[in-house]
Coordinates of C-alpha atoms in Angstrom, one line a residue:
M1 CA 221.2 223.3 328.0
I2 CA 218.7 226.5 328.4
S3 CA 218.6 229.9 327.6
A4 CA 219.6 232.6 330.3
G5 CA 218.2 236.0 330.2
T6 CA 219.7 239.3 330.9
A7 CA 219.0 242.1 333.3
G8 CA 219.6 244.7 330.3
G9 CA 217.2 242.7 328.1
H10 CA 220.1 242.0 325.4
A11 CA 219.9 239.2 323.4
S12 CA 220.8 235.8 325.5
K13 CA 223.9 234.0 324.8
T14 CA 223.8 230.1 325.5
K15 CA 225.4 228.6 328.1
D16 CA 225.3 225.2 330.4
V17 CA 222.9 225.6 333.4
R18 CA 223.4 223.2 336.0
R19 CA 220.6 222.6 338.6
L20 CA 221.5 222.6 342.3
N21 CA 219.5 221.7 345.4
R22 CA 221.1 224.3 347.6
V23 CA 224.1 226.8 347.4
V24 CA 225.8 228.8 350.1
I25 CA 227.3 232.2 349.1
R26 CA 229.2 234.5 351.2
F27 CA 229.9 238.1 350.4
A28 CA 232.9 239.4 352.0
G29 CA 235.0 242.8 351.9
D30 CA 235.6 246.1 353.8
S31 CA 232.9 247.4 355.9
G32 CA 232.5 250.4 353.6
D33 CA 232.0 247.7 350.6
G34 CA 228.6 247.3 351.0
M35 CA 228.6 243.7 351.5
Q36 CA 225.7 243.4 354.2
L37 CA 223.7 245.5 351.4
T38 CA 224.8 243.1 348.6
G39 CA 223.9 240.1 350.8
D40 CA 220.6 241.8 351.6
R41 CA 219.6 242.1 347.9
F42 CA 220.7 239.0 346.8
T43 CA 218.5 237.3 349.7
A44 CA 215.3 239.3 349.0
G45 CA 215.7 238.0 345.2
A46 CA 216.1 234.6 346.7
A47 CA 212.9 235.2 348.7
A48 CA 211.0 236.4 346.0
F49 CA 211.9 233.4 343.6
G50 CA 210.4 231.4 346.5
N51 CA 213.6 229.6 347.8
D52 CA 213.6 228.6 351.7
L53 CA 216.7 230.5 353.1
S54 CA 218.5 231.1 356.1
T55 CA 221.2 234.1 356.3
L56 CA 224.1 234.8 358.6
P57 CA 225.4 238.8 358.7
D58 CA 228.9 238.9 360.2
F59 CA 230.3 242.5 360.5
P60 CA 232.9 244.4 362.7
A61 CA 232.0 246.8 365.7
E62 CA 233.6 249.9 364.4
I63 CA 231.4 251.9 362.1
R64 CA 234.2 252.0 359.6
A65 CA 237.3 249.7 360.4
P66 CA 240.6 250.2 358.9
A67 CA 240.3 249.7 355.3
G68 CA 242.2 246.3 353.9
T69 CA 242.7 245.0 357.3
L70 CA 241.5 241.6 358.8
P71 CA 239.5 243.4 361.6
G72 CA 237.7 245.1 358.9
V73 CA 236.4 242.4 357.0
S74 CA 232.3 242.2 357.0
S75 CA 230.4 239.4 355.6
F76 CA 227.1 238.2 354.7
Q77 CA 226.3 234.4 354.3
L78 CA 223.5 233.2 352.6
H79 CA 222.1 229.5 352.3
F80 CA 219.2 229.3 349.6
A81 CA 217.8 225.8 348.6
D82 CA 214.7 223.9 346.9
H83 CA 213.8 222.4 350.2
D84 CA 213.6 223.0 354.0
I85 CA 216.9 224.2 355.7
L86 CA 217.3 225.6 359.3
T87 CA 221.0 227.1 359.2
P88 CA 222.9 229.7 356.9
G89 CA 225.3 226.8 355.8
D90 CA 228.5 225.2 357.6
A91 CA 230.6 226.2 354.7
P92 CA 230.3 228.5 351.6
D93 CA 229.9 227.1 348.2
V94 CA 231.2 230.4 346.8
L95 CA 233.0 233.2 348.0
V96 CA 232.9 236.6 346.7
A97 CA 236.1 238.6 348.2
M98 CA 236.4 242.4 347.5
N99 CA 240.2 242.4 348.5
P100 CA 243.2 240.7 350.1
A101 CA 241.9 240.8 353.5
A102 CA 238.3 239.5 352.8
L103 CA 240.0 236.3 350.8
K104 CA 242.2 235.6 353.6
A105 CA 239.8 236.1 356.4
N106 CA 237.5 233.5 355.2
I107 CA 239.6 230.9 352.6
E108 CA 239.9 228.4 355.8
D109 CA 236.2 228.2 356.0
L110 CA 235.8 227.1 352.3
P111 CA 235.9 223.7 351.3
R112 CA 238.0 222.3 348.4
G113 CA 236.3 223.0 345.1
A114 CA 234.4 225.9 346.1
E115 CA 234.1 229.0 343.8
I116 CA 236.0 232.1 344.5
I117 CA 235.4 235.1 342.9
V118 CA 237.8 238.1 343.5
D119 CA 238.2 241.6 342.4
A120 CA 241.7 241.1 341.2
D121 CA 242.1 245.1 340.8
E122 CA 242.4 245.0 344.6
F123 CA 245.1 242.3 344.8
T124 CA 248.2 245.3 345.0
E125 CA 251.4 244.5 346.3
R126 CA 250.5 247.2 349.3
A127 CA 247.2 245.6 349.8
L128 CA 248.8 241.7 350.0
R129 CA 251.4 243.4 352.6
K130 CA 248.9 245.0 354.6
V131 CA 247.4 241.3 355.9
G132 CA 250.4 239.6 355.5
Y133 CA 250.7 237.9 351.9
H134 CA 254.0 237.5 350.7
A135 CA 253.0 236.8 347.2
S136 CA 249.8 237.2 345.4
P137 CA 247.4 234.0 346.3
L138 CA 246.2 234.4 342.8
E139 CA 249.5 233.7 341.2
D140 CA 251.3 231.4 343.7
G141 CA 249.3 228.4 343.3
S142 CA 247.9 228.2 346.6
L143 CA 244.2 228.4 345.4
D144 CA 244.8 225.6 342.8
G145 CA 242.2 223.5 344.7
Y146 CA 239.5 225.9 344.2
R147 CA 237.6 227.4 341.0
L148 CA 239.4 230.8 341.1
H149 CA 237.7 233.6 339.0
P150 CA 240.1 237.0 339.2
V151 CA 237.7 239.6 337.9
P152 CA 238.8 243.2 337.8
L153 CA 235.2 244.4 339.3
T154 CA 236.5 247.9 340.2
T155 CA 238.0 248.6 336.4
L156 CA 234.6 247.0 334.6
T157 CA 232.4 249.0 337.0
V158 CA 234.3 252.1 336.3
E159 CA 234.0 251.6 332.8
A160 CA 230.4 250.9 333.1
L161 CA 229.9 254.1 334.5
K162 CA 232.1 256.4 332.3
E163 CA 229.3 258.2 330.7
F164 CA 227.9 259.3 334.2
E165 CA 229.4 262.6 335.7
L166 CA 231.1 260.5 338.6
S167 CA 234.6 260.9 340.2
R168 CA 236.6 257.4 340.0
K169 CA 236.2 257.2 343.8
E170 CA 232.4 257.6 343.4
A171 CA 231.9 255.1 340.7
E172 CA 234.0 252.5 342.5
R173 CA 231.3 252.5 345.2
S174 CA 228.8 250.6 342.6
K175 CA 231.2 247.7 342.4
N176 CA 229.1 246.0 345.0
M177 CA 226.3 246.1 342.6
F178 CA 228.3 244.8 339.7
A179 CA 228.9 241.8 341.8
L180 CA 225.7 241.5 343.0
G181 CA 224.7 241.5 339.0
L182 CA 227.2 239.1 338.4
L183 CA 226.0 236.8 341.1
S184 CA 222.4 237.3 340.3
W185 CA 223.3 236.2 336.7
M186 CA 225.1 233.3 337.7
Y187 CA 221.9 231.8 339.9
H188 CA 219.0 233.0 337.8
R189 CA 218.0 235.6 340.3
P190 CA 215.1 237.9 339.9
T191 CA 216.3 241.3 339.1
E192 CA 213.1 243.5 339.4
G193 CA 213.2 243.9 343.3
T194 CA 216.8 244.9 343.3
E195 CA 216.3 247.6 340.7
K196 CA 213.1 248.8 342.4
F197 CA 214.9 248.9 345.5
L198 CA 217.7 251.3 343.8
R199 CA 215.4 253.5 342.4
T200 CA 213.5 254.0 345.7
K201 CA 216.8 254.2 348.0
F202 CA 218.2 256.8 345.9
A203 CA 214.8 258.6 344.5
K204 CA 216.5 261.9 345.7
K205 CA 219.6 261.2 343.9
P206 CA 218.6 260.3 340.6
A207 CA 222.2 259.8 339.4
I208 CA 223.6 257.8 341.9
A209 CA 220.5 255.5 341.2
A210 CA 221.1 255.2 337.5
A211 CA 224.8 254.8 338.4
N212 CA 223.7 252.0 340.7
L213 CA 221.3 250.3 338.2
A214 CA 223.9 250.7 335.3
A215 CA 226.7 248.9 337.6
F216 CA 223.9 246.4 338.4
R217 CA 223.1 245.4 334.9
A218 CA 226.6 245.5 333.8
G219 CA 227.5 242.7 336.1
W220 CA 224.8 240.8 334.9
N221 CA 225.7 241.0 331.2
F222 CA 229.5 240.4 332.2
G223 CA 228.3 237.1 333.5
E224 CA 226.3 236.2 330.4
T225 CA 228.9 237.5 328.0
T226 CA 232.3 236.6 329.4
E227 CA 234.2 233.3 328.7
D228 CA 235.3 233.4 332.3
F229 CA 231.6 232.0 333.7
A230 CA 230.8 229.1 331.2
V231 CA 228.1 227.8 333.6
S232 CA 225.1 229.0 335.6
Y233 CA 223.1 227.4 338.2
E234 CA 219.5 227.1 338.8
V235 CA 218.2 226.5 342.6
A236 CA 214.2 225.7 341.9
P237 CA 211.6 227.2 344.7
A238 CA 211.4 225.5 347.7
S239 CA 209.3 222.1 347.1
K240 CA 208.7 221.5 350.9
A241 CA 204.7 222.0 351.7
F242 CA 204.6 225.4 353.0
P243 CA 201.4 226.2 354.4
T244 CA 199.1 228.4 352.7
G245 CA 199.8 231.9 353.1
T246 CA 201.7 235.1 352.2
Y247 CA 205.5 235.0 352.7
R248 CA 208.2 237.5 353.0
N249 CA 211.7 237.4 354.3
I250 CA 212.0 238.6 357.3
S251 CA 215.0 239.3 360.1
G252 CA 214.5 238.4 364.1
N253 CA 214.6 242.2 365.0
L254 CA 211.9 243.0 362.6
A255 CA 209.8 240.0 363.5
L256 CA 210.1 241.3 367.3
S257 CA 208.8 244.6 366.1
Y258 CA 206.1 243.5 364.2
G259 CA 205.1 241.0 367.5
L260 CA 205.4 243.8 369.5
I261 CA 202.7 246.1 367.4
A262 CA 200.8 242.9 367.0
A263 CA 200.3 242.5 370.9
S264 CA 199.4 245.8 371.2
R265 CA 196.7 246.0 369.0
Q266 CA 195.5 242.7 370.2
A267 CA 195.4 243.9 373.5
D268 CA 193.8 247.1 372.5
L269 CA 196.8 249.0 374.3
P270 CA 199.1 251.9 373.2
L271 CA 202.6 250.4 372.7
Y272 CA 205.4 252.5 374.3
L273 CA 209.1 251.4 374.0
G274 CA 211.7 253.2 376.0
S275 CA 215.1 252.5 374.6
Y276 CA 218.9 253.6 374.2
P277 CA 220.6 252.4 371.1
I278 CA 222.9 249.6 371.5
T279 CA 224.1 247.2 369.1
P280 CA 222.7 244.6 368.0
A281 CA 219.2 245.8 369.6
S282 CA 218.7 249.2 367.9
D283 CA 217.0 248.0 364.9
I284 CA 214.2 247.6 366.9
L285 CA 214.0 251.0 367.9
H286 CA 214.4 252.5 364.4
E287 CA 211.6 250.0 363.0
L288 CA 209.2 250.8 365.9
S289 CA 210.0 254.6 365.6
R290 CA 208.2 254.3 361.8
H291 CA 204.8 253.1 363.1
K292 CA 202.9 256.2 365.0
N293 CA 200.2 255.4 363.0
F294 CA 199.6 252.0 365.2
G295 CA 199.7 254.0 368.4
V296 CA 203.4 253.2 368.8
R297 CA 205.4 255.8 371.1
T298 CA 209.0 255.3 371.3
F299 CA 211.4 257.3 373.4
Q300 CA 215.1 257.5 372.8
A301 CA 216.6 258.2 376.1
E302 CA 219.8 259.7 377.2
D303 CA 220.7 256.3 378.6
E304 CA 220.0 252.9 379.8
I305 CA 218.5 253.7 383.0
A306 CA 216.1 256.7 381.8
A307 CA 215.1 254.4 379.0
V308 CA 213.8 251.7 381.6
G309 CA 212.4 254.0 384.1
A310 CA 210.3 255.9 381.3
A311 CA 208.8 252.5 380.3
L312 CA 208.0 251.4 383.5
G313 CA 206.2 255.0 384.3
A314 CA 204.4 253.9 380.8
A315 CA 203.3 250.9 382.2
F316 CA 202.0 252.5 385.3
G317 CA 200.0 254.8 383.1
G318 CA 198.6 251.8 381.4
S319 CA 200.5 251.1 378.0
L320 CA 201.7 247.8 376.9
T321 CA 205.5 248.7 377.4
V322 CA 208.8 247.5 376.2
T323 CA 212.0 248.3 376.9
T324 CA 215.4 246.7 374.3
T325 CA 218.8 246.7 375.0
S326 CA 221.7 244.0 375.1
G327 CA 223.9 242.5 377.9
P328 CA 225.6 245.5 379.2
G329 CA 222.2 247.6 379.3
I330 CA 220.5 244.8 381.3
L331 CA 223.1 245.4 383.9
L332 CA 222.1 249.3 384.3
K333 CA 218.4 248.3 384.1
A334 CA 218.6 245.7 387.1
E335 CA 217.5 248.1 389.7
T336 CA 214.3 249.4 387.5
I337 CA 213.6 245.7 386.7
G338 CA 213.9 244.9 390.4
L339 CA 211.1 248.1 391.1
A340 CA 208.7 246.3 388.3
V341 CA 208.9 243.2 390.0
S342 CA 207.8 244.9 393.3
L343 CA 205.2 247.0 391.5
E344 CA 203.9 244.0 389.6
L345 CA 203.4 245.9 386.3
P346 CA 203.4 244.5 382.9
L347 CA 206.9 245.0 381.2
V348 CA 208.7 243.3 378.1
I349 CA 212.5 243.4 378.7
I350 CA 214.2 242.5 375.2
D351 CA 217.7 241.4 375.4
I352 CA 219.5 240.8 372.2
Q353 CA 222.3 238.8 373.6
R354 CA 226.3 239.6 372.3
G355 CA 229.4 238.4 373.4
G356 CA 230.3 239.3 376.6
P357 CA 231.5 240.2 379.5
S358 CA 231.4 244.2 379.7
T359 CA 231.5 245.6 376.0
G360 CA 232.8 242.3 374.7
L361 CA 232.0 241.3 371.3
P362 CA 229.3 243.8 370.3
T363 CA 228.5 242.2 366.9
K364 CA 229.0 238.9 367.4
T365 CA 226.4 236.5 369.0
E366 CA 226.0 234.4 372.5
Q367 CA 223.6 233.0 374.7
A368 CA 225.4 233.9 378.0
D369 CA 223.0 236.4 379.6
L370 CA 220.6 233.6 380.8
L371 CA 221.8 233.4 384.0
Q372 CA 221.6 237.5 384.6
A373 CA 218.1 237.2 383.5
M374 CA 217.1 234.6 385.9
Y375 CA 218.9 236.1 389.0
G376 CA 220.3 239.4 388.2
R377 CA 218.9 241.8 390.7
N378 CA 218.9 242.1 394.5
G379 CA 216.2 239.8 396.9
E380 CA 214.1 237.4 395.4
A381 CA 212.8 239.0 392.3
P382 CA 211.6 236.2 390.1
V383 CA 211.1 237.3 386.2
P384 CA 209.7 235.0 383.6
I385 CA 211.9 234.2 380.6
V386 CA 210.9 233.2 377.1
A387 CA 213.4 232.6 374.1
P388 CA 212.4 232.6 370.5
R389 CA 214.3 229.8 368.2
T390 CA 214.6 231.2 364.8
P391 CA 214.1 234.8 363.3
A392 CA 210.5 234.3 362.2
D393 CA 209.7 232.9 365.6
C394 CA 210.6 236.1 367.2
F395 CA 207.0 237.6 366.2
D396 CA 205.5 234.8 368.1
A397 CA 207.9 234.8 370.9
A398 CA 207.0 238.7 371.2
M399 CA 203.4 237.7 371.4
E400 CA 203.6 235.4 374.0
A401 CA 206.1 237.5 376.1
A402 CA 203.1 240.2 375.8
R403 CA 200.7 238.0 377.2
I404 CA 202.6 236.6 380.0
A405 CA 203.1 240.3 381.1
L406 CA 199.6 241.5 380.8
T407 CA 198.2 238.6 382.3
Y408 CA 200.3 238.0 385.2
R409 CA 201.6 241.9 385.7
T410 CA 204.9 241.2 385.7
P411 CA 208.1 242.2 383.9
V412 CA 209.2 239.7 381.6
F413 CA 212.6 238.7 379.7
L414 CA 212.8 238.0 376.1
L415 CA 216.1 236.5 375.3
S416 CA 217.1 236.7 371.6
D417 CA 220.8 237.4 370.3
G418 CA 222.7 238.6 367.3
Y419 CA 222.2 235.6 365.2
L420 CA 218.7 235.6 365.4
A421 CA 218.2 239.4 365.3
N422 CA 220.4 240.2 362.0
G423 CA 219.6 236.6 360.2
S424 CA 216.6 236.1 358.2
E425 CA 214.1 233.7 356.8
P426 CA 210.8 233.2 355.2
W427 CA 207.9 234.1 357.4
C428 CA 204.1 233.3 356.7
I429 CA 202.3 236.7 357.4
P430 CA 199.6 235.3 360.2
D431 CA 195.9 236.1 359.7
T432 CA 195.0 238.5 362.5
D433 CA 191.7 236.5 363.3
E434 CA 194.2 233.8 364.3
L435 CA 196.1 236.1 366.8
P436 CA 195.3 235.8 370.4
D437 CA 193.0 237.8 372.1
L438 CA 195.2 240.0 374.7
R439 CA 192.9 242.7 376.0
V440 CA 192.9 243.2 379.4
Q441 CA 190.4 244.7 382.2
F442 CA 191.6 247.8 384.1
A443 CA 190.1 248.2 387.6
Q444 CA 186.7 250.2 387.5
G445 CA 186.3 250.6 391.1
P446 CA 186.4 249.6 394.8
N447 CA 187.4 246.3 395.4
H448 CA 187.5 245.7 399.1
T449 CA 185.1 246.2 401.8
L450 CA 186.5 247.3 404.9
D451 CA 185.1 246.1 408.6
D452 CA 183.2 249.2 408.9
G453 CA 181.7 248.8 405.7
T454 CA 183.7 251.6 403.4
E455 CA 184.5 250.1 400.0
V456 CA 188.0 251.0 399.1
F457 CA 190.3 250.2 396.3
W458 CA 193.1 247.6 397.5
P459 CA 196.0 247.6 394.6
Y460 CA 197.3 244.2 395.9
K461 CA 194.3 242.5 396.0
R462 CA 195.0 239.1 393.8
D463 CA 193.2 237.4 391.4
P464 CA 192.6 234.1 392.6
Q465 CA 193.8 232.1 389.1
T466 CA 197.0 234.2 388.2
L467 CA 197.6 236.0 391.6
A468 CA 198.0 239.2 389.3
R469 CA 197.3 242.5 391.1
P470 CA 194.7 244.8 389.5
W471 CA 195.8 247.5 387.0
A472 CA 194.6 251.0 387.8
V473 CA 195.2 253.6 385.5
P474 CA 196.3 256.7 387.3
G475 CA 193.7 259.7 387.5
T476 CA 190.6 257.3 387.7
P477 CA 188.8 258.6 390.4
G478 CA 189.0 256.3 393.8
L479 CA 191.5 254.0 392.8
E480 CA 194.4 256.2 394.0
H481 CA 197.3 254.2 395.4
R482 CA 200.7 254.3 396.7
I483 CA 203.8 252.9 394.6
G484 CA 207.2 252.8 395.0
G485 CA 210.2 250.3 396.1
I486 CA 209.5 249.7 399.5
E487 CA 207.6 246.5 400.5
K488 CA 203.8 246.7 400.3
Q489 CA 201.4 245.2 402.7
D490 CA 199.4 242.3 401.3
G491 CA 195.9 244.0 399.9
S492 CA 196.3 247.4 401.1
G493 CA 199.5 248.2 399.3
N494 CA 200.6 250.2 402.1
I495 CA 204.2 250.3 403.1
S496 CA 205.0 247.6 405.5
Y497 CA 207.9 246.3 407.7
D498 CA 206.2 243.4 408.9
P499 CA 208.5 240.6 408.6
A500 CA 205.4 237.8 408.1
N501 CA 204.2 240.1 405.4
H502 CA 207.3 240.3 403.8
D503 CA 207.8 236.4 403.5
F504 CA 204.1 236.3 402.3
M505 CA 204.9 238.8 399.6
V506 CA 208.2 237.3 398.6
R507 CA 206.4 233.9 398.5
T508 CA 203.5 235.0 396.8
R509 CA 205.7 236.7 394.0
Q510 CA 207.4 233.5 393.6
A511 CA 204.4 231.8 393.2
K512 CA 202.8 233.9 390.7
I513 CA 205.8 233.2 388.7
D514 CA 205.5 229.2 389.0
G515 CA 202.1 229.2 388.2
I516 CA 202.3 231.1 384.7
D517 CA 200.4 228.5 382.2
V518 CA 203.2 227.5 379.5
P519 CA 202.8 224.5 377.3
D520 CA 204.5 221.0 378.0
L521 CA 207.6 220.7 376.3
D522 CA 207.0 218.7 372.7
V523 CA 209.5 215.9 372.4
D524 CA 210.7 214.9 368.7
D525 CA 211.3 211.3 369.1
P526 CA 210.1 209.0 366.3
H527 CA 212.4 205.7 367.6
G528 CA 212.2 205.7 371.1
A529 CA 215.8 206.8 371.5
N530 CA 218.1 206.7 374.9
T531 CA 219.7 210.1 374.0
L532 CA 217.9 213.5 374.0
V533 CA 219.6 216.9 372.9
L534 CA 217.5 219.7 374.4
G535 CA 218.4 223.4 373.2
W536 CA 216.9 226.9 373.8
G537 CA 217.1 230.0 371.6
S538 CA 219.1 230.2 368.4
T539 CA 220.6 226.8 368.9
Y540 CA 217.1 225.3 367.2
G541 CA 218.2 225.3 363.5
P542 CA 221.9 223.7 364.0
I543 CA 220.5 221.2 366.5
T544 CA 217.7 220.4 364.2
A545 CA 220.0 220.0 361.1
A546 CA 222.5 218.0 363.2
V547 CA 219.5 215.7 364.3
R548 CA 218.4 215.3 360.7
R549 CA 222.0 214.0 359.7
L550 CA 222.2 211.4 362.4
R551 CA 218.6 210.4 361.9
T552 CA 219.8 209.9 358.0
A553 CA 222.7 207.9 359.1
G554 CA 220.6 205.6 361.0
E555 CA 221.0 207.0 364.4
H556 CA 218.2 206.9 367.0
I557 CA 218.1 210.6 368.7
A558 CA 215.3 212.6 370.6
Q559 CA 215.1 216.4 370.2
A560 CA 213.6 218.8 372.1
H561 CA 213.6 222.7 372.6
L562 CA 212.5 225.0 375.2
R563 CA 211.0 228.2 374.9
H564 CA 209.7 229.0 378.3
L565 CA 213.0 229.1 380.5
N566 CA 211.2 230.2 384.0
P567 CA 209.0 228.5 384.5
F568 CA 210.1 225.4 382.9
P569 CA 207.2 223.6 381.4
A570 CA 205.4 221.1 383.8
N571 CA 206.7 218.1 382.0
L572 CA 210.1 218.8 382.1
G573 CA 211.3 217.1 384.7
E574 CA 209.5 213.7 383.7
T575 CA 211.0 214.0 380.1
L576 CA 214.8 214.6 381.1
A577 CA 214.1 211.3 383.4
R578 CA 212.9 209.2 380.5
Y579 CA 216.5 209.3 379.0
Q580 CA 219.7 207.9 379.8
R581 CA 221.7 210.5 378.3
V582 CA 220.7 214.5 377.8
V583 CA 223.1 216.5 375.9
V584 CA 222.7 220.5 376.3
P585 CA 224.6 222.5 373.5
E586 CA 224.4 226.1 374.4
M587 CA 226.6 229.4 373.2
N588 CA 227.6 229.6 376.5
L589 CA 229.7 227.9 379.4
G590 CA 226.6 225.9 380.6
Q591 CA 224.3 227.9 381.8
L592 CA 220.9 226.2 381.2
A593 CA 222.8 223.1 382.1
M594 CA 223.3 224.2 385.4
L595 CA 219.8 225.3 386.0
L596 CA 218.8 221.9 385.1
R597 CA 221.1 219.7 387.5
A598 CA 220.2 222.1 390.3
R599 CA 216.4 221.9 389.6
Y600 CA 216.0 218.0 388.5
L601 CA 219.2 216.6 389.9
T602 CA 219.8 215.3 386.2
D603 CA 223.5 214.9 385.2
V604 CA 223.1 216.5 381.9
R605 CA 225.9 216.7 379.4
S606 CA 226.9 220.5 378.3
Y607 CA 228.3 220.9 374.8
N608 CA 229.7 224.5 374.7
Q609 CA 231.0 227.3 372.5
V610 CA 231.6 231.1 373.0
N611 CA 233.6 232.3 370.2
G612 CA 230.8 234.7 369.0
M613 CA 229.4 232.2 366.1
P614 CA 226.8 230.3 365.8
F615 CA 227.0 226.2 365.8
K616 CA 227.6 224.5 362.7
A617 CA 225.2 221.9 362.0
E618 CA 228.2 219.1 361.3
Q619 CA 230.2 220.2 364.5
L620 CA 227.1 219.4 366.4
A621 CA 226.4 216.1 364.7
R622 CA 229.7 215.1 365.3
A623 CA 229.7 216.0 369.1
L624 CA 226.2 214.0 369.5
Q625 CA 227.6 211.1 367.6
E626 CA 230.3 210.8 370.2
A627 CA 227.6 211.1 373.0
L628 CA 225.5 208.0 371.6
R629 CA 228.6 206.1 371.6
E630 CA 229.2 206.5 375.3
D631 CA 228.1 204.1 377.8

C-alpha cells in the first residue's frame, strides 16, 4: 500500500494502489459534454508522465447533435502503457458515461469485468426512454458483470461550485472537469498541466477558469475520500528504449502542419496553403494560420476549386505550396491537379480520407481514396502518392511529399485519414540538423541555343537525371514563358497539337514519375515465413499489433508496410513473389490489392473493412490466423 497525493493539497487518505502495465479508457457523452477536451487533457497528462499512448477520438458530424440521443454521442478512447503500444486498444477497461445514450452506445464494446463510471444524475426516466431503455440499467441487473460506479457527477459539480456566481446550467458544464479530476486521481496522473491549461484557456474569463479548476480538484478529492473507489492504479512510464530526445504528444494533423513548415524552412521557400475548410482536414489550415512568423501564408478560399487554383498559382510564383482537403474536395480539385501535371509544378495535395461516397461519414475514417488519387483525372496524368503510417509519422511523410514535389516538379498526393488526423501518440522532436536539405535551384538564365546561335530559355528542357523541367520565377528577365493546359512542345513549351510530340510528352511525364527515387520495401521476417501481411497508411498499428500477438503464440508471419504507393518500391514485385500467401488488410474494398494484382499478377488476398472505424488488433490476428491455416 502507498499513499496517493491530492490535487488540492489536502492530507491523503491511504488506499490500495494496484500497478498495471496498460489501461484503455473511453470517455463518452453528448457532443456538448466536452469529451474530446477531457480525453485530450487526460492524454496530455499521460504524455507528461512518460507513458506510451495512442488515442481514438470519435464524434458525430453535427456540430451539436440532439442531446441525449445515440447519434449525438461523442467519445474519446485512450490507451496508455508502460511499454510500446501501437493502437488505441481493442476494448475499454474503463468507460466514463455521462448519460444513458453514452452507456448504450458503448456498452457492447466493453469486456465483462470492465469498470463503468456513470453520471447517475442523468439516468432520469425521460433520458432512459429517449434511447430505448425500459428500465434503468443501473438497477435492473444488466450491468452485474461489470464494476459499476454510479456517481452523481452533476450534483457533486454543482455543489463544488456553489461559491461561484454561476447558474446551475453554467455550473453543470464543468462536470467533465470533475470527471477528469476523478480519473486523474484514479490513475495518478499529473495535475499541473491541466491546471495551467485551464488558466490559459479561460484567461479572459477568470471566474470560469476558477470554476473549472474547482471542479477538477473536487473530482480528485472525491476519488481520494469516497468509499466507492477503494483502489487506485499506477501505470509506470514507458520502459521501452526510446531514442534520446525531447518528446511531446502530437496528432496527425499537427504533425503534418509541422512537417510542412519544416519542409519550407529546409527548402528556403515560403509556404503557401490554399484551402477550403472540410472535416477532417481543417485543423491543418487552423494550425498553419498561426505561423506567419515562419513565412507561412494561408488562404481560406470560397471553395475547393479556388483553393487549389490559388495554390497552383503560388507554385508558379516560386513557393512551396499545399492544398488540403478530404475525398469530396479531391473531386472538385481534379481539373486543377491535372493542370499541375501538365505545367509540371510542385504542389502537395493532402487528402485526409473519410468515409464516402459523397458526404458519406465526415467524422469517420476510411482508406477509399487510393484509386481516386491514382487515376482521378482525365487523360494520362500520373501523380506520386505517399501515405503516413502513424500520427507522428505524418511529419516525415510531409517532408517526403515536399521532397518529391520540389525535386521532380510534380503534384504529389499525401493520403492520411481521419484516424491518423485526430489520433495522437508521442513524437520525438527531430534535430533540425538531421532534416534533409530540400533547397532548389531556380532557373537563372537561358538554357538553350538555337541553330542561329541565339540563346533562349526553354521551360521544358529537362534535367537528364530527374526529368524535371526548370522552375522559373515569373518576372525574371529573359525567362518569360507560356503556361496553360494545352499540350506543350517538348523543350520550347510552345502550344503543340503534333501527335508525335503528344505521345512523347505523355510518356515522358510517366517516366518522370516511374523514375522517382524511393527506398526499397523493408520486410520484417525474422523466421522465414510463408505468409506476408502487407499494409499501407493507418493500418500499420493494428497490423503490427496483430503480428506481435501471432508471433508470441509461435506463428511465423512476415510484415511489410508501404509508404510509397506510386511509384511502388523497386523490390516490391520480387518481395511479393517470395511468399506463398500475401494478405492485404485495407479500410476499403481492396484498392491496393487491385493495383498489386494488375501490376504484379500476384493473387493477393484482401481483408477489408468499411465501417468507419480502424481495425482492431484481435480482429486482424484472427483473420491472419485463418490465412496461415489455409493451404
